[in-house]
Tab-separated table of C-alpha atoms in Angstrom:
chain	number	residue	atom	x	y	z
A	1	MET	CA	104.157	84.064	82.746
A	2	ASP	CA	104.764	85.108	86.258
A	3	LYS	CA	104.725	88.920	86.977
A	4	LYS	CA	108.199	90.262	87.562
A	5	VAL	CA	109.220	92.061	90.874
A	6	SER	CA	111.389	94.993	91.130
A	7	VAL	CA	112.808	96.024	94.491
A	8	VAL	CA	113.887	99.568	94.657
A	9	LEU	CA	116.351	100.324	97.491
A	10	ALA	CA	117.442	103.976	97.725
A	11	ALA	CA	120.824	104.009	99.500
A	12	PHE	CA	123.036	106.567	101.163
A	13	ASP	CA	125.818	105.950	103.706
A	14	GLY	CA	124.270	102.579	104.594
A	15	GLU	CA	127.348	100.421	105.078
A	16	LYS	CA	126.331	99.260	108.524
A	17	TYR	CA	122.992	97.481	107.802
A	18	ILE	CA	122.761	97.204	104.002
A	19	LYS	CA	124.093	93.809	103.677
A	20	SER	CA	121.723	92.234	106.048
A	21	GLN	CA	118.924	94.009	104.422
A	22	ILE	CA	120.046	92.646	101.128
A	23	LEU	CA	120.318	89.234	102.224
A	24	SER	CA	116.842	89.205	103.787
A	25	ILE	CA	115.407	90.290	100.277
A	26	LEU	CA	117.373	88.097	97.777
A	27	PRO	CA	115.983	84.554	98.961
A	28	GLN	CA	112.634	85.816	98.380
A	29	LEU	CA	113.085	86.979	94.729
A	30	ARG	CA	112.966	84.686	91.722
A	31	ASN	CA	115.448	84.511	88.889
A	32	GLN	CA	113.648	87.012	86.574
A	33	ASP	CA	113.165	89.537	89.446
A	34	GLU	CA	115.486	92.407	90.228
A	35	LEU	CA	117.009	94.492	93.302
A	36	ILE	CA	117.645	97.923	92.129
A	37	VAL	CA	120.220	99.707	94.596
A	38	THR	CA	120.450	103.414	93.665
A	39	LEU	CA	123.310	104.999	95.664
A	40	ASP	CA	123.771	108.437	96.291
A	41	PRO	CA	127.293	109.789	96.674
A	42	GLY	CA	128.358	109.158	100.188
A	43	THR	CA	131.404	108.750	102.511
A	44	ASP	CA	131.168	105.394	103.486
A	45	LYS	CA	131.817	101.728	102.146
A	46	THR	CA	128.072	100.980	101.136
A	47	GLU	CA	129.025	100.506	97.543
A	48	SER	CA	131.723	97.756	98.175
A	49	GLU	CA	129.232	96.257	100.518
A	50	VAL	CA	126.842	95.830	97.787
A	51	LEU	CA	129.489	94.874	95.148
A	52	ASN	CA	130.536	92.022	97.444
A	53	ILE	CA	127.203	90.312	97.119
A	54	HIS	CA	127.480	88.306	94.001
A	55	ASP	CA	124.137	88.264	92.615
A	56	SER	CA	123.086	88.813	88.854
A	57	ARG	CA	119.852	90.045	90.171
A	58	ILE	CA	121.394	93.180	91.685
A	59	ARG	CA	121.390	96.338	89.609
A	60	LEU	CA	123.668	99.017	91.319
A	61	LEU	CA	122.891	102.556	89.982
A	62	LYS	CA	124.571	105.880	90.539
A	63	GLY	CA	122.266	108.078	92.378
A	64	PRO	CA	121.758	111.613	91.480
A	65	GLY	CA	122.909	112.999	94.819
A	66	GLN	CA	119.912	115.359	95.314
A	67	GLY	CA	118.505	113.730	98.358
A	68	ILE	CA	116.174	110.792	98.907
A	69	LEU	CA	113.228	111.624	96.852
A	70	LYS	CA	115.272	112.132	93.671
A	71	ASN	CA	117.285	108.982	94.610
A	72	VAL	CA	113.999	107.128	94.880
A	73	GLU	CA	112.639	108.412	91.718
A	74	ASN	CA	115.783	107.466	89.928
A	75	GLY	CA	115.181	103.795	91.148
A	76	LEU	CA	111.395	103.901	90.126
A	77	LYS	CA	112.466	105.052	86.759
A	78	SER	CA	114.714	102.309	86.106
A	79	ALA	CA	112.520	99.549	87.467
A	80	THR	CA	111.331	97.135	84.830
A	81	GLY	CA	108.932	94.872	87.063
A	82	ASP	CA	105.195	94.640	86.844
A	83	TYR	CA	105.184	94.975	90.567
A	84	ILE	CA	107.572	97.320	92.495
A	85	PHE	CA	108.431	96.991	96.232
A	86	LEU	CA	110.276	99.870	97.867
A	87	SER	CA	112.923	98.997	100.519
A	88	ASP	CA	114.846	101.140	103.014
A	89	GLN	CA	118.703	100.214	103.391
A	90	ASP	CA	118.612	99.179	107.034
A	91	ASP	CA	115.554	97.111	107.695
A	92	VAL	CA	115.117	93.417	107.649
A	93	TRP	CA	112.383	91.726	105.582
A	94	HIS	CA	110.539	88.733	107.206
A	95	PRO	CA	110.685	85.451	105.069
A	96	GLN	CA	107.075	85.543	104.019
A	97	LYS	CA	106.872	89.406	102.870
A	98	VAL	CA	107.054	89.052	99.187
A	99	ARG	CA	104.820	86.147	98.950
A	100	LYS	CA	102.036	87.542	101.193
A	101	VAL	CA	102.154	90.965	99.453
A	102	LEU	CA	102.129	89.231	95.992
A	103	GLU	CA	98.850	87.318	97.144
A	104	GLN	CA	97.401	90.784	97.449
A	105	LEU	CA	98.860	92.532	94.442
A	106	ASN	CA	97.604	89.452	92.340
A	107	GLN	CA	94.171	90.515	92.863
A	108	LYS	CA	93.002	92.217	89.746
A	109	ASP	CA	91.824	95.330	91.563
A	110	THR	CA	94.767	96.048	93.916
A	111	LEU	CA	96.807	98.960	92.983
A	112	LEU	CA	98.812	99.480	96.072
A	113	VAL	CA	99.688	97.284	99.219
A	114	LEU	CA	100.558	98.877	102.719
A	115	HIS	CA	101.524	96.082	105.233
A	116	ASP	CA	102.335	96.469	108.989
A	117	CYS	CA	105.857	96.292	110.536
A	118	ARG	CA	107.607	95.886	113.824
A	119	LEU	CA	109.601	98.754	115.285
A	120	VAL	CA	112.865	97.458	116.243
A	121	ASP	CA	116.045	99.232	117.736
A	122	GLU	CA	119.647	98.809	116.105
A	123	ALA	CA	120.053	95.431	117.613
A	124	LEU	CA	116.499	94.299	116.362
A	125	ASN	CA	115.070	94.464	119.668
A	126	GLU	CA	111.272	94.930	119.663
A	127	LEU	CA	110.207	98.445	120.435
A	128	GLU	CA	106.676	98.087	119.336
A	129	PRO	CA	104.858	95.048	117.753
A	130	SER	CA	102.644	96.954	115.340
A	131	TYR	CA	103.361	100.213	113.471
A	132	PHE	CA	99.665	100.330	112.587
A	133	ARG	CA	98.547	100.306	116.083
A	134	TYR	CA	101.383	102.403	117.330
A	135	HIS	CA	100.756	105.100	114.722
A	136	GLY	CA	96.934	104.661	114.573
A	137	THR	CA	96.921	103.917	110.924
A	138	LYS	CA	93.655	104.538	109.268
A	139	ARG	CA	92.498	103.919	105.598
A	140	GLY	CA	91.361	106.184	102.955
A	141	PHE	CA	92.563	109.182	101.014
A	142	LEU	CA	91.258	112.008	103.469
A	143	ASN	CA	92.833	110.367	106.727
A	144	ASN	CA	96.033	110.032	104.871
A	145	LEU	CA	96.296	113.466	103.513
A	146	ILE	CA	95.500	114.782	107.149
A	147	ARG	CA	97.736	112.309	109.092
A	148	ASN	CA	100.135	110.093	106.823
A	149	SER	CA	100.307	106.522	107.454
A	150	PHE	CA	102.139	105.414	104.322
A	151	ILE	CA	105.870	104.398	104.915
A	152	GLY	CA	107.862	103.406	101.781
A	153	CYS	CA	109.383	100.412	103.248
A	154	CYS	CA	106.020	98.837	103.840
A	155	MET	CA	104.768	99.497	100.339
A	156	ALA	CA	104.382	97.694	96.985
A	157	PHE	CA	102.381	98.453	93.967
A	158	ASN	CA	101.519	97.875	90.384
A	159	ARG	CA	103.816	99.597	87.890
A	160	SER	CA	100.883	101.260	86.542
A	161	LEU	CA	100.809	103.626	89.558
A	162	LEU	CA	103.887	105.257	88.116
A	163	ASN	CA	101.935	106.695	85.179
A	164	ALA	CA	100.292	109.022	87.519
A	165	ALA	CA	102.898	109.303	90.208
A	166	LEU	CA	105.844	110.232	88.081
A	167	PRO	CA	107.736	112.521	87.920
A	168	PHE	CA	107.489	113.369	91.454
A	169	PRO	CA	106.174	117.024	91.755
A	170	SER	CA	108.581	119.783	93.010
A	171	GLN	CA	108.324	120.711	96.754
A	172	LEU	CA	107.038	117.263	97.533
A	173	PRO	CA	107.674	116.513	101.183
A	174	MET	CA	108.078	112.783	101.039
A	175	HIS	CA	107.592	110.225	98.282
A	176	ASP	CA	105.603	107.523	100.235
A	177	GLN	CA	102.636	109.834	101.093
A	178	TRP	CA	102.447	111.036	97.523
A	179	LEU	CA	102.601	107.498	96.203
A	180	GLY	CA	99.821	106.186	98.565
A	181	LEU	CA	97.525	109.284	98.059
A	182	VAL	CA	97.729	108.901	94.240
A	183	ALA	CA	96.815	105.305	94.705
A	184	GLU	CA	94.089	106.068	96.935
A	185	LYS	CA	92.674	108.064	93.975
A	186	LYS	CA	93.491	105.891	91.159
A	187	GLY	CA	92.585	102.317	92.479
A	188	ASN	CA	92.219	100.001	95.528
A	189	VAL	CA	94.661	100.083	98.275
A	190	VAL	CA	95.042	97.177	100.658
A	191	TYR	CA	95.977	97.559	104.197
A	192	LEU	CA	97.519	94.325	105.181
A	193	PRO	CA	97.580	94.146	109.201
A	194	GLU	CA	100.459	91.825	109.199
A	195	PRO	CA	103.885	92.845	110.318
A	196	LEU	CA	106.249	91.792	107.389
A	197	LEU	CA	109.399	93.602	108.342
A	198	ASP	CA	111.533	94.843	111.105
A	199	TYR	CA	111.618	98.566	110.714
A	200	ARG	CA	114.779	99.555	112.392
A	201	ARG	CA	115.101	102.770	114.077
A	202	HIS	CA	118.505	104.513	114.878
A	203	ASN	CA	120.384	107.861	114.912
A	204	ASN	CA	120.895	107.830	111.296
A	205	ASN	CA	117.630	106.789	109.616
A	206	GLN	CA	116.886	108.901	106.423
A	207	SER	CA	113.159	108.930	107.384
A	208	SER	CA	111.843	110.061	110.841
A	209	LEU	CA	108.752	108.857	112.912
A	210	GLN	CA	108.487	112.419	114.375
A	211	HIS	CA	106.064	115.031	113.028
A	212	ALA	CA	107.004	118.189	111.752
A	213	GLY	CA	105.717	121.519	113.200
A	214	ILE	CA	102.207	122.490	112.476
A	215	LEU	CA	102.912	125.311	110.055
A	216	THR	CA	105.341	123.007	108.236
A	217	MET	CA	102.566	120.247	108.137
A	218	ILE	CA	99.945	122.648	106.783
A	219	GLN	CA	102.559	123.852	104.039
A	220	TRP	CA	103.177	120.271	102.966
A	221	ARG	CA	99.327	119.514	102.584
A	222	ILE	CA	98.939	122.554	100.485
A	223	TRP	CA	101.638	121.512	98.162
A	224	LEU	CA	100.171	118.036	98.015
A	225	ILE	CA	96.780	119.150	97.253
A	226	ARG	CA	98.214	121.610	94.509
A	227	ALA	CA	100.092	118.670	93.050
A	228	LEU	CA	97.145	116.435	92.970
A	229	LYS	CA	95.046	119.124	91.417
A	230	GLU	CA	97.722	119.543	88.747
A	231	ARG	CA	97.488	115.872	88.043
A	232	LYS	CA	93.753	115.931	87.835
A	233	LEU	CA	93.443	113.773	90.759
A	234	LEU	CA	91.213	116.139	92.845
């Protein structure tokens, strides 16, 4: 039997782009797959944009309204698939994304896949052809503890990762680095150097490409190390 795919999309005030994102995802999913949209309370028409897409594979959940980490966690806890893809609300998936990532996840020793993406502006004009090259992405646990290369929209993983990663620790800076570091300690992480989505950058992104201040970054890494030790991963 084919493995089931869950896509977890954490949304908040995303009416401008969420429809085009969902319409780039659904054609790549099979009948048994699901797209979980966990929607935090907001001020725009994101909910109606989702409800106007009539597809039984979409599961619209009420988000906890406690920020992006808790919203992502809400979606992950509700996912029923064997493989889980994370999605932003404002990107566009390339048509071959799910197929190419599943080719890697179906390898018996692969726990998580991180693929490359294009950086684009609001109108999908290319800013950078490769996030990996722009960011200087490096493999391995230590490299990504020091300088994170994991971005959720480019990640998919075996649901077994959730046994070690959930619940998210308190004081966690971002979910994607945590999931990536746990995967590095628990199994094989595949870095796929092929851009498989357009990573849209605009004024209202929930995530940022900018680094925090040095003291904040040091504090975040102390929290991460402490949490990894508590999970007996260090």
